[in-house]
mmCIF file of C-alpha atoms in Angstrom:
data_model
loop_
_atom_site.group_PDB
_atom_site.id
_atom_site.type_symbol
_atom_site.label_atom_id
_atom_site.label_comp_id
_atom_site.label_asym_id
_atom_site.label_seq_id
_atom_site.Cartn_x
_atom_site.Cartn_y
_atom_site.Cartn_z
ATOM 1 C CA UNK A 1 0.192 0.076 0.141
ATOM 2 C CA UNK A 2 1.241 3.720 -0.737
ATOM 3 C CA UNK A 3 1.514 5.871 2.309
ATOM 4 C CA UNK A 4 0.633 9.507 2.687
ATOM 5 C CA UNK A 5 3.851 10.615 1.831
ATOM 6 C CA UNK A 6 3.656 8.481 -1.665
ATOM 7 C CA UNK A 7 0.541 9.918 -2.139
ATOM 8 C CA UNK A 8 1.375 13.338 -1.828
ATOM 9 C CA UNK A 9 4.634 12.977 -4.044
ATOM 10 C CA UNK A 10 2.705 11.612 -6.865
ATOM 11 C CA UNK A 11 -0.074 14.423 -6.940
ATOM 12 C CA UNK A 12 2.928 17.029 -7.031
ATOM 13 C CA UNK A 13 4.539 15.141 -9.640
ATOM 14 C CA UNK A 14 1.001 15.257 -11.720
ATOM 15 C CA UNK A 15 0.648 18.908 -10.558
ATOM 16 C CA UNK A 16 4.141 19.780 -12.014
ATOM 17 C CA UNK A 17 3.379 17.741 -15.287
ATOM 18 C CA UNK A 18 0.431 19.481 -15.705
ATOM 19 C CA UNK A 19 1.656 22.959 -15.178
ATOM 20 C CA UNK A 20 4.860 22.217 -17.448
ATOM 21 C CA UNK A 21 2.567 21.143 -20.322
ATOM 22 C CA UNK A 22 0.242 24.593 -19.874
ATOM 23 C CA UNK A 23 3.509 26.569 -19.835
ATOM 24 C CA UNK A 24 4.934 24.915 -23.164
ATOM 25 C CA UNK A 25 1.291 25.549 -24.534
ATOM 26 C CA UNK A 26 1.521 29.383 -23.586
ATOM 27 C CA UNK A 27 5.254 29.675 -24.708
ATOM 28 C CA UNK A 28 4.531 28.276 -28.255
ATOM 29 C CA UNK A 29 1.200 30.682 -28.551
ATOM 30 C CA UNK A 30 3.422 33.513 -27.609
ATOM 31 C CA UNK A 31 6.199 32.150 -30.013
ATOM 32 C CA UNK A 32 4.057 31.546 -33.201
ATOM 33 C CA UNK A 33 1.111 33.912 -32.600
ATOM 34 C CA UNK A 34 -2.193 33.460 -34.251
ATOM 35 C CA UNK A 35 -3.922 33.876 -37.500
ATOM 36 C CA UNK A 36 -6.936 34.701 -36.165
ATOM 37 C CA UNK A 37 -8.081 37.120 -33.063
ATOM 38 C CA UNK A 38 -9.823 36.387 -29.835
ATOM 39 C CA UNK A 39 -12.422 38.029 -31.570
ATOM 40 C CA UNK A 40 -12.559 35.762 -34.722
ATOM 41 C CA UNK A 41 -11.120 38.835 -36.944
ATOM 42 C CA UNK A 42 -8.257 37.832 -39.058
ATOM 43 C CA UNK A 43 -4.871 39.237 -37.842
ATOM 44 C CA UNK A 44 -3.539 41.192 -40.864
ATOM 45 C CA UNK A 45 -0.064 39.887 -42.362
ATOM 46 C CA UNK A 46 1.240 42.855 -41.818
ATOM 47 C CA UNK A 47 0.680 42.913 -38.344
ATOM 48 C CA UNK A 48 2.045 39.437 -37.839
ATOM 49 C CA UNK A 49 5.190 40.493 -39.652
ATOM 50 C CA UNK A 50 5.788 43.254 -37.381
ATOM 51 C CA UNK A 51 4.570 41.389 -34.328
ATOM 52 C CA UNK A 52 5.030 37.604 -35.092
ATOM 53 C CA UNK A 53 3.513 36.740 -31.425
ATOM 54 C CA UNK A 54 -0.091 38.626 -31.964
ATOM 55 C CA UNK A 55 -2.669 36.930 -30.585
ATOM 56 C CA UNK A 56 -5.208 40.108 -31.141
ATOM 57 C CA UNK A 57 -6.379 42.084 -34.353
ATOM 58 C CA UNK A 58 -5.019 45.710 -34.140
ATOM 59 C CA UNK A 59 -8.300 46.965 -33.032
ATOM 60 C CA UNK A 60 -8.935 44.346 -29.948
ATOM 61 C CA UNK A 61 -4.993 44.941 -29.075
ATOM 62 C CA UNK A 62 -5.839 48.912 -28.934
ATOM 63 C CA UNK A 63 -8.831 47.989 -26.600
ATOM 64 C CA UNK A 64 -6.594 45.794 -24.273
ATOM 65 C CA UNK A 65 -4.259 48.411 -23.875
ATOM 66 C CA UNK A 66 -6.541 51.012 -22.796
ATOM 67 C CA UNK A 67 -8.031 48.800 -20.723
ATOM 68 C CA UNK A 68 -4.937 47.993 -18.883
ATOM 69 C CA UNK A 69 -3.812 51.509 -18.846
ATOM 70 C CA UNK A 70 -7.224 52.739 -17.245
ATOM 71 C CA UNK A 71 -6.484 50.465 -14.257
#
């Protein structure tokens, strides 16, 4: 049978592996960027050339920056 310690170590490993997969997915998104914005609009090729990791179209990015500035 497994001890409480073994169970806790196993749970920690599972959580570490899950977090590593999340971090890798986030890094991939930042590296590659996207062709479509979160709103569904296409991110222009010019914007993707200038900012390859873009995940928002220019309009959504402007809104996000305004909201962040006003906080």
